[in-house]
C-alpha cells in the first residue's frame, strides 16, 4: 500500500497547494507564468494519479478487511452515485446547478467517496476514498477564506443544466453497464 499512499500524497498534495499556502501558489504562478505552472502542476498530478492506480491495483491483490458492509449499502451507494457525473458536468457547464452548489465538483467528489466507503470495507478502499473525502471537505472549507479564481468553463447558457443532467446521466449509465468493469475490474451490479 506504500505506492498508493505515495500517489495520494503527491496527487492530493499538489491539489492542496492553495489550501495550505495560497500566497506561495500565487507567487509561483507569477514567477513562472500560468502556462508553465499549470504544465508542471499537471505533470505532478499525473504522476500521483498513475501511482494511485498502480498502488490501488497492487493493494487489491493482498486485501485487508476492515469492515464488511451489508449488501443493501451497495444499493444506497448506487443511488448516491447517480448525481456524481451530472455534478462533474455542471462544474464546466455553468447554470443553476453550479450557482446553487457553488462547487459542484467538490460535491461530486464527496458523494463518490462516501458511496464507495459505504459499499467497500477493504483497507485500500478506505484509504483511497477516505483520503479523497477528507481532501474535498478541507478544500470546501478553505474556499471560504481564499480569493476566488476564474475557472475555465463554457459560457453560461440556458440549456447548460440540461446538458449536465443528460450528459452526466448518460455517462453514469455507461459506467454502471460497462466502464466500471472495464476500468476497475469490478462490476457494480
JSON list of N, CA and C in Angstrom, two decimals, residues 26-86:
[
{"chain": "A", "resi": 26, "resn": "UNK", "atom": "N", "xyz": [0.33, 31.59, -5.68]},
{"chain": "A", "resi": 26, "resn": "UNK", "atom": "CA", "xyz": [0.22, 32.80, -6.49]},
{"chain": "A", "resi": 26, "resn": "UNK", "atom": "C", "xyz": [1.58, 33.33, -6.90]},
{"chain": "A", "resi": 27, "resn": "UNK", "atom": "N", "xyz": [2.56, 33.27, -6.00]},
{"chain": "A", "resi": 27, "resn": "UNK", "atom": "CA", "xyz": [3.93, 33.71, -6.34]},
{"chain": "A", "resi": 27, "resn": "UNK", "atom": "C", "xyz": [4.53, 32.80, -7.42]},
{"chain": "A", "resi": 28, "resn": "UNK", "atom": "N", "xyz": [4.27, 31.50, -7.30]},
{"chain": "A", "resi": 28, "resn": "UNK", "atom": "CA", "xyz": [4.79, 30.57, -8.31]},
{"chain": "A", "resi": 28, "resn": "UNK", "atom": "C", "xyz": [4.18, 30.85, -9.68]},
{"chain": "A", "resi": 29, "resn": "UNK", "atom": "N", "xyz": [2.89, 31.11, -9.73]},
{"chain": "A", "resi": 29, "resn": "UNK", "atom": "CA", "xyz": [2.23, 31.44, -11.00]},
{"chain": "A", "resi": 29, "resn": "UNK", "atom": "C", "xyz": [2.82, 32.72, -11.57]},
{"chain": "A", "resi": 30, "resn": "UNK", "atom": "N", "xyz": [3.03, 33.70, -10.71]},
{"chain": "A", "resi": 30, "resn": "UNK", "atom": "CA", "xyz": [3.57, 34.98, -11.15]},
{"chain": "A", "resi": 30, "resn": "UNK", "atom": "C", "xyz": [5.01, 34.84, -11.65]},
{"chain": "A", "resi": 31, "resn": "UNK", "atom": "N", "xyz": [5.82, 34.06, -10.98]},
{"chain": "A", "resi": 31, "resn": "UNK", "atom": "CA", "xyz": [7.23, 33.96, -11.36]},
{"chain": "A", "resi": 31, "resn": "UNK", "atom": "C", "xyz": [7.45, 33.09, -12.59]},
{"chain": "A", "resi": 32, "resn": "UNK", "atom": "N", "xyz": [6.70, 32.00, -12.75]},
{"chain": "A", "resi": 32, "resn": "UNK", "atom": "CA", "xyz": [6.95, 31.12, -13.89]},
{"chain": "A", "resi": 32, "resn": "UNK", "atom": "C", "xyz": [5.93, 31.27, -15.01]},
{"chain": "A", "resi": 33, "resn": "UNK", "atom": "N", "xyz": [4.86, 31.99, -14.76]},
{"chain": "A", "resi": 33, "resn": "UNK", "atom": "CA", "xyz": [3.81, 32.14, -15.75]},
{"chain": "A", "resi": 33, "resn": "UNK", "atom": "C", "xyz": [2.76, 31.06, -15.56]},
{"chain": "A", "resi": 34, "resn": "UNK", "atom": "N", "xyz": [1.52, 31.42, -15.92]},
{"chain": "A", "resi": 34, "resn": "UNK", "atom": "CA", "xyz": [0.42, 30.49, -15.67]},
{"chain": "A", "resi": 34, "resn": "UNK", "atom": "C", "xyz": [0.55, 29.21, -16.48]},
{"chain": "A", "resi": 35, "resn": "UNK", "atom": "N", "xyz": [0.96, 29.31, -17.73]},
{"chain": "A", "resi": 35, "resn": "UNK", "atom": "CA", "xyz": [1.09, 28.12, -18.57]},
{"chain": "A", "resi": 35, "resn": "UNK", "atom": "C", "xyz": [2.12, 27.14, -18.02]},
{"chain": "A", "resi": 36, "resn": "UNK", "atom": "N", "xyz": [3.28, 27.63, -17.64]},
{"chain": "A", "resi": 36, "resn": "UNK", "atom": "CA", "xyz": [4.33, 26.76, -17.10]},
{"chain": "A", "resi": 36, "resn": "UNK", "atom": "C", "xyz": [3.89, 26.16, -15.76]},
{"chain": "A", "resi": 37, "resn": "UNK", "atom": "N", "xyz": [3.25, 26.99, -14.92]},
{"chain": "A", "resi": 37, "resn": "UNK", "atom": "CA", "xyz": [2.77, 26.48, -13.64]},
{"chain": "A", "resi": 37, "resn": "UNK", "atom": "C", "xyz": [1.77, 25.35, -13.84]},
{"chain": "A", "resi": 38, "resn": "UNK", "atom": "N", "xyz": [0.79, 25.58, -14.73]},
{"chain": "A", "resi": 38, "resn": "UNK", "atom": "CA", "xyz": [-0.22, 24.55, -14.99]},
{"chain": "A", "resi": 38, "resn": "UNK", "atom": "C", "xyz": [0.41, 23.30, -15.60]},
{"chain": "A", "resi": 39, "resn": "UNK", "atom": "N", "xyz": [1.42, 23.48, -16.42]},
{"chain": "A", "resi": 39, "resn": "UNK", "atom": "CA", "xyz": [2.10, 22.32, -17.00]},
{"chain": "A", "resi": 39, "resn": "UNK", "atom": "C", "xyz": [2.79, 21.48, -15.94]},
{"chain": "A", "resi": 40, "resn": "UNK", "atom": "N", "xyz": [3.55, 22.11, -15.08]},
{"chain": "A", "resi": 40, "resn": "UNK", "atom": "CA", "xyz": [4.25, 21.40, -14.00]},
{"chain": "A", "resi": 40, "resn": "UNK", "atom": "C", "xyz": [3.23, 20.77, -13.04]},
{"chain": "A", "resi": 41, "resn": "UNK", "atom": "N", "xyz": [2.21, 21.54, -12.70]},
{"chain": "A", "resi": 41, "resn": "UNK", "atom": "CA", "xyz": [1.13, 21.06, -11.83]},
{"chain": "A", "resi": 41, "resn": "UNK", "atom": "C", "xyz": [0.50, 19.80, -12.41]},
{"chain": "A", "resi": 42, "resn": "UNK", "atom": "N", "xyz": [0.21, 19.84, -13.70]},
{"chain": "A", "resi": 42, "resn": "UNK", "atom": "CA", "xyz": [-0.43, 18.71, -14.38]},
{"chain": "A", "resi": 42, "resn": "UNK", "atom": "C", "xyz": [0.47, 17.47, -14.39]},
{"chain": "A", "resi": 43, "resn": "UNK", "atom": "N", "xyz": [1.75, 17.66, -14.63]},
{"chain": "A", "resi": 43, "resn": "UNK", "atom": "CA", "xyz": [2.69, 16.53, -14.65]},
{"chain": "A", "resi": 43, "resn": "UNK", "atom": "C", "xyz": [2.76, 15.90, -13.26]},
{"chain": "A", "resi": 44, "resn": "UNK", "atom": "N", "xyz": [2.85, 16.72, -12.22]},
{"chain": "A", "resi": 44, "resn": "UNK", "atom": "CA", "xyz": [2.90, 16.20, -10.85]},
{"chain": "A", "resi": 44, "resn": "UNK", "atom": "C", "xyz": [1.61, 15.46, -10.52]},
{"chain": "A", "resi": 45, "resn": "UNK", "atom": "N", "xyz": [0.46, 16.05, -10.89]},
{"chain": "A", "resi": 45, "resn": "UNK", "atom": "CA", "xyz": [-0.83, 15.40, -10.62]},
{"chain": "A", "resi": 45, "resn": "UNK", "atom": "C", "xyz": [-0.92, 14.08, -11.38]},
{"chain": "A", "resi": 46, "resn": "UNK", "atom": "N", "xyz": [-0.44, 14.05, -12.61]},
{"chain": "A", "resi": 46, "resn": "UNK", "atom": "CA", "xyz": [-0.49, 12.82, -13.41]},
{"chain": "A", "resi": 46, "resn": "UNK", "atom": "C", "xyz": [0.38, 11.74, -12.78]},
{"chain": "A", "resi": 47, "resn": "UNK", "atom": "N", "xyz": [1.57, 12.10, -12.31]},
{"chain": "A", "resi": 47, "resn": "UNK", "atom": "CA", "xyz": [2.43, 11.13, -11.63]},
{"chain": "A", "resi": 47, "resn": "UNK", "atom": "C", "xyz": [1.70, 10.57, -10.41]},
{"chain": "A", "resi": 48, "resn": "UNK", "atom": "N", "xyz": [1.08, 11.44, -9.63]},
{"chain": "A", "resi": 48, "resn": "UNK", "atom": "CA", "xyz": [0.32, 10.99, -8.46]},
{"chain": "A", "resi": 48, "resn": "UNK", "atom": "C", "xyz": [-0.82, 10.07, -8.84]},
{"chain": "A", "resi": 49, "resn": "UNK", "atom": "N", "xyz": [-1.54, 10.42, -9.91]},
{"chain": "A", "resi": 49, "resn": "UNK", "atom": "CA", "xyz": [-2.66, 9.59, -10.35]},
{"chain": "A", "resi": 49, "resn": "UNK", "atom": "C", "xyz": [-2.19, 8.21, -10.81]},
{"chain": "A", "resi": 50, "resn": "UNK", "atom": "N", "xyz": [-1.10, 8.17, -11.56]},
{"chain": "A", "resi": 50, "resn": "UNK", "atom": "CA", "xyz": [-0.55, 6.88, -12.01]},
{"chain": "A", "resi": 50, "resn": "UNK", "atom": "C", "xyz": [-0.16, 6.02, -10.81]},
{"chain": "A", "resi": 51, "resn": "UNK", "atom": "N", "xyz": [0.47, 6.64, -9.81]},
{"chain": "A", "resi": 51, "resn": "UNK", "atom": "CA", "xyz": [0.85, 5.90, -8.61]},
{"chain": "A", "resi": 51, "resn": "UNK", "atom": "C", "xyz": [-0.38, 5.43, -7.83]},
{"chain": "A", "resi": 52, "resn": "UNK", "atom": "N", "xyz": [-1.44, 6.24, -7.80]},
{"chain": "A", "resi": 52, "resn": "UNK", "atom": "CA", "xyz": [-2.68, 5.82, -7.13]},
{"chain": "A", "resi": 52, "resn": "UNK", "atom": "C", "xyz": [-3.25, 4.59, -7.82]},
{"chain": "A", "resi": 53, "resn": "UNK", "atom": "N", "xyz": [-3.34, 4.63, -9.14]},
{"chain": "A", "resi": 53, "resn": "UNK", "atom": "CA", "xyz": [-3.89, 3.50, -9.89]},
{"chain": "A", "resi": 53, "resn": "UNK", "atom": "C", "xyz": [-3.03, 2.26, -9.69]},
{"chain": "A", "resi": 54, "resn": "UNK", "atom": "N", "xyz": [-1.74, 2.40, -9.81]},
{"chain": "A", "resi": 54, "resn": "UNK", "atom": "CA", "xyz": [-0.81, 1.29, -9.64]},
{"chain": "A", "resi": 54, "resn": "UNK", "atom": "C", "xyz": [-0.88, 0.74, -8.21]},
{"chain": "A", "resi": 55, "resn": "UNK", "atom": "N", "xyz": [-0.81, 1.64, -7.23]},
{"chain": "A", "resi": 55, "resn": "UNK", "atom": "CA", "xyz": [-0.84, 1.23, -5.83]},
{"chain": "A", "resi": 55, "resn": "UNK", "atom": "C", "xyz": [-2.16, 0.60, -5.42]},
{"chain": "A", "resi": 56, "resn": "UNK", "atom": "N", "xyz": [-3.26, 1.12, -5.94]},
{"chain": "A", "resi": 56, "resn": "UNK", "atom": "CA", "xyz": [-4.57, 0.56, -5.63]},
{"chain": "A", "resi": 56, "resn": "UNK", "atom": "C", "xyz": [-4.69, -0.84, -6.23]},
{"chain": "A", "resi": 57, "resn": "UNK", "atom": "N", "xyz": [-4.23, -0.99, -7.46]},
{"chain": "A", "resi": 57, "resn": "UNK", "atom": "CA", "xyz": [-4.26, -2.31, -8.10]},
{"chain": "A", "resi": 57, "resn": "UNK", "atom": "C", "xyz": [-3.41, -3.32, -7.33]},
{"chain": "A", "resi": 58, "resn": "UNK", "atom": "N", "xyz": [-2.24, -2.91, -6.89]},
{"chain": "A", "resi": 58, "resn": "UNK", "atom": "CA", "xyz": [-1.37, -3.80, -6.13]},
{"chain": "A", "resi": 58, "resn": "UNK", "atom": "C", "xyz": [-1.97, -4.15, -4.77]},
{"chain": "A", "resi": 59, "resn": "UNK", "atom": "N", "xyz": [-2.60, -3.16, -4.12]},
{"chain": "A", "resi": 59, "resn": "UNK", "atom": "CA", "xyz": [-3.20, -3.39, -2.80]},
{"chain": "A", "resi": 59, "resn": "UNK", "atom": "C", "xyz": [-4.38, -4.34, -2.89]},
{"chain": "A", "resi": 60, "resn": "UNK", "atom": "N", "xyz": [-5.08, -4.33, -4.02]},
{"chain": "A", "resi": 60, "resn": "UNK", "atom": "CA", "xyz": [-6.23, -5.23, -4.19]},
{"chain": "A", "resi": 60, "resn": "UNK", "atom": "C", "xyz": [-5.79, -6.69, -4.25]},
{"chain": "A", "resi": 61, "resn": "UNK", "atom": "N", "xyz": [-4.52, -6.94, -4.58]},
{"chain": "A", "resi": 61, "resn": "UNK", "atom": "CA", "xyz": [-4.02, -8.31, -4.65]},
{"chain": "A", "resi": 61, "resn": "UNK", "atom": "C", "xyz": [-3.81, -8.92, -3.26]},
{"chain": "A", "resi": 62, "resn": "UNK", "atom": "N", "xyz": [-3.65, -8.07, -2.26]},
{"chain": "A", "resi": 62, "resn": "UNK", "atom": "CA", "xyz": [-3.43, -8.52, -0.89]},
{"chain": "A", "resi": 62, "resn": "UNK", "atom": "C", "xyz": [-4.37, -7.75, 0.04]},
{"chain": "A", "resi": 63, "resn": "UNK", "atom": "N", "xyz": [-5.70, -7.98, -0.07]},
{"chain": "A", "resi": 63, "resn": "UNK", "atom": "CA", "xyz": [-6.66, -7.16, 0.65]},
{"chain": "A", "resi": 63, "resn": "UNK", "atom": "C", "xyz": [-6.69, -7.43, 2.15]},
{"chain": "A", "resi": 64, "resn": "UNK", "atom": "N", "xyz": [-6.98, -6.36, 2.88]},
{"chain": "A", "resi": 64, "resn": "UNK", "atom": "CA", "xyz": [-7.15, -6.44, 4.33]},
{"chain": "A", "resi": 64, "resn": "UNK", "atom": "C", "xyz": [-8.56, -5.93, 4.64]},
{"chain": "A", "resi": 65, "resn": "UNK", "atom": "N", "xyz": [-9.40, -6.80, 5.20]},
{"chain": "A", "resi": 65, "resn": "UNK", "atom": "CA", "xyz": [-10.78, -6.44, 5.50]},
{"chain": "A", "resi": 65, "resn": "UNK", "atom": "C", "xyz": [-10.83, -5.62, 6.80]},
{"chain": "A", "resi": 66, "resn": "UNK", "atom": "N", "xyz": [-11.42, -4.43, 6.70]},
{"chain": "A", "resi": 66, "resn": "UNK", "atom": "CA", "xyz": [-11.63, -3.60, 7.89]},
{"chain": "A", "resi": 66, "resn": "UNK", "atom": "C", "xyz": [-13.07, -3.74, 8.39]},
{"chain": "A", "resi": 67, "resn": "UNK", "atom": "N", "xyz": [-14.00, -3.79, 7.47]},
{"chain": "A", "resi": 67, "resn": "UNK", "atom": "CA", "xyz": [-15.41, -3.99, 7.82]},
{"chain": "A", "resi": 67, "resn": "UNK", "atom": "C", "xyz": [-16.12, -4.60, 6.62]},
{"chain": "A", "resi": 68, "resn": "UNK", "atom": "N", "xyz": [-17.21, -5.28, 6.91]},
{"chain": "A", "resi": 68, "resn": "UNK", "atom": "CA", "xyz": [-17.98, -5.96, 5.88]},
{"chain": "A", "resi": 68, "resn": "UNK", "atom": "C", "xyz": [-19.35, -5.28, 5.78]},
{"chain": "A", "resi": 69, "resn": "UNK", "atom": "N", "xyz": [-19.52, -4.40, 4.79]},
{"chain": "A", "resi": 69, "resn": "UNK", "atom": "CA", "xyz": [-20.79, -3.69, 4.69]},
{"chain": "A", "resi": 69, "resn": "UNK", "atom": "C", "xyz": [-21.93, -4.62, 4.29]},
{"chain": "A", "resi": 70, "resn": "UNK", "atom": "N", "xyz": [-23.12, -4.39, 4.82]},
{"chain": "A", "resi": 70, "resn": "UNK", "atom": "CA", "xyz": [-24.27, -5.20, 4.40]},
{"chain": "A", "resi": 70, "resn": "UNK", "atom": "C", "xyz": [-24.59, -4.94, 2.93]},
{"chain": "A", "resi": 71, "resn": "UNK", "atom": "N", "xyz": [-25.18, -5.92, 2.28]},
{"chain": "A", "resi": 71, "resn": "UNK", "atom": "CA", "xyz": [-25.45, -5.86, 0.84]},
{"chain": "A", "resi": 71, "resn": "UNK", "atom": "C", "xyz": [-26.33, -4.66, 0.46]},
{"chain": "A", "resi": 72, "resn": "UNK", "atom": "N", "xyz": [-27.25, -4.27, 1.32]},
{"chain": "A", "resi": 72, "resn": "UNK", "atom": "CA", "xyz": [-28.14, -3.17, 0.97]},
{"chain": "A", "resi": 72, "resn": "UNK", "atom": "C", "xyz": [-27.42, -1.84, 0.82]},
{"chain": "A", "resi": 73, "resn": "UNK", "atom": "N", "xyz": [-26.23, -1.71, 1.41]},
{"chain": "A", "resi": 73, "resn": "UNK", "atom": "CA", "xyz": [-25.48, -0.47, 1.26]},
{"chain": "A", "resi": 73, "resn": "UNK", "atom": "C", "xyz": [-24.98, -0.28, -0.18]},
{"chain": "A", "resi": 74, "resn": "UNK", "atom": "N", "xyz": [-24.84, -1.38, -0.91]},
{"chain": "A", "resi": 74, "resn": "UNK", "atom": "CA", "xyz": [-24.46, -1.25, -2.34]},
{"chain": "A", "resi": 74, "resn": "UNK", "atom": "C", "xyz": [-25.55, -0.51, -3.10]},
{"chain": "A", "resi": 75, "resn": "UNK", "atom": "N", "xyz": [-26.81, -0.78, -2.75]},
{"chain": "A", "resi": 75, "resn": "UNK", "atom": "CA", "xyz": [-27.93, -0.10, -3.41]},
{"chain": "A", "resi": 75, "resn": "UNK", "atom": "C", "xyz": [-27.95, 1.39, -3.05]},
{"chain": "A", "resi": 76, "resn": "UNK", "atom": "N", "xyz": [-27.69, 1.69, -1.80]},
{"chain": "A", "resi": 76, "resn": "UNK", "atom": "CA", "xyz": [-27.61, 3.08, -1.38]},
{"chain": "A", "resi": 76, "resn": "UNK", "atom": "C", "xyz": [-26.44, 3.77, -2.08]},
{"chain": "A", "resi": 77, "resn": "UNK", "atom": "N", "xyz": [-25.32, 3.08, -2.20]},
{"chain": "A", "resi": 77, "resn": "UNK", "atom": "CA", "xyz": [-24.16, 3.64, -2.88]},
{"chain": "A", "resi": 77, "resn": "UNK", "atom": "C", "xyz": [-24.49, 3.96, -4.34]},
{"chain": "A", "resi": 78, "resn": "UNK", "atom": "N", "xyz": [-25.18, 3.05, -5.00]},
{"chain": "A", "resi": 78, "resn": "UNK", "atom": "CA", "xyz": [-25.57, 3.28, -6.40]},
{"chain": "A", "resi": 78, "resn": "UNK", "atom": "C", "xyz": [-26.47, 4.52, -6.52]},
{"chain": "A", "resi": 79, "resn": "UNK", "atom": "N", "xyz": [-27.34, 4.70, -5.55]},
{"chain": "A", "resi": 79, "resn": "UNK", "atom": "CA", "xyz": [-28.22, 5.87, -5.55]},
{"chain": "A", "resi": 79, "resn": "UNK", "atom": "C", "xyz": [-27.43, 7.16, -5.32]},
{"chain": "A", "resi": 80, "resn": "UNK", "atom": "N", "xyz": [-26.49, 7.12, -4.39]},
{"chain": "A", "resi": 80, "resn": "UNK", "atom": "CA", "xyz": [-25.66, 8.30, -4.12]},
{"chain": "A", "resi": 80, "resn": "UNK", "atom": "C", "xyz": [-24.80, 8.67, -5.32]},
{"chain": "A", "resi": 81, "resn": "UNK", "atom": "N", "xyz": [-24.46, 7.69, -6.14]},
{"chain": "A", "resi": 81, "resn": "UNK", "atom": "CA", "xyz": [-23.60, 7.95, -7.29]},
{"chain": "A", "resi": 81, "resn": "UNK", "atom": "C", "xyz": [-24.35, 8.54, -8.49]},
{"chain": "A", "resi": 82, "resn": "UNK", "atom": "N", "xyz": [-25.67, 8.47, -8.51]},
{"chain": "A", "resi": 82, "resn": "UNK", "atom": "CA", "xyz": [-26.44, 8.99, -9.65]},
{"chain": "A", "resi": 82, "resn": "UNK", "atom": "C", "xyz": [-26.09, 10.45, -9.97]},
{"chain": "A", "resi": 83, "resn": "UNK", "atom": "N", "xyz": [-26.03, 11.36, -8.99]},
{"chain": "A", "resi": 83, "resn": "UNK", "atom": "CA", "xyz": [-25.74, 12.75, -9.35]},
{"chain": "A", "resi": 83, "resn": "UNK", "atom": "C", "xyz": [-24.26, 13.07, -9.59]},
{"chain": "A", "resi": 84, "resn": "UNK", "atom": "N", "xyz": [-23.36, 12.14, -9.39]},
{"chain": "A", "resi": 84, "resn": "UNK", "atom": "CA", "xyz": [-21.93, 12.46, -9.47]},
{"chain": "A", "resi": 84, "resn": "UNK", "atom": "C", "xyz": [-21.53, 12.98, -10.84]},
{"chain": "A", "resi": 85, "resn": "UNK", "atom": "N", "xyz": [-21.83, 12.27, -11.91]},
{"chain": "A", "resi": 85, "resn": "UNK", "atom": "CA", "xyz": [-21.43, 12.74, -13.24]},
{"chain": "A", "resi": 85, "resn": "UNK", "atom": "C", "xyz": [-22.17, 14.01, -13.66]},
{"chain": "A", "resi": 86, "resn": "UNK", "atom": "N", "xyz": [-23.48, 14.13, -13.40]},
{"chain": "A", "resi": 86, "resn": "UNK", "atom": "CA", "xyz": [-24.12, 15.43, -13.70]},
{"chain": "A", "resi": 86, "resn": "UNK", "atom": "C", "xyz": [-23.46, 16.60, -12.95]}
]
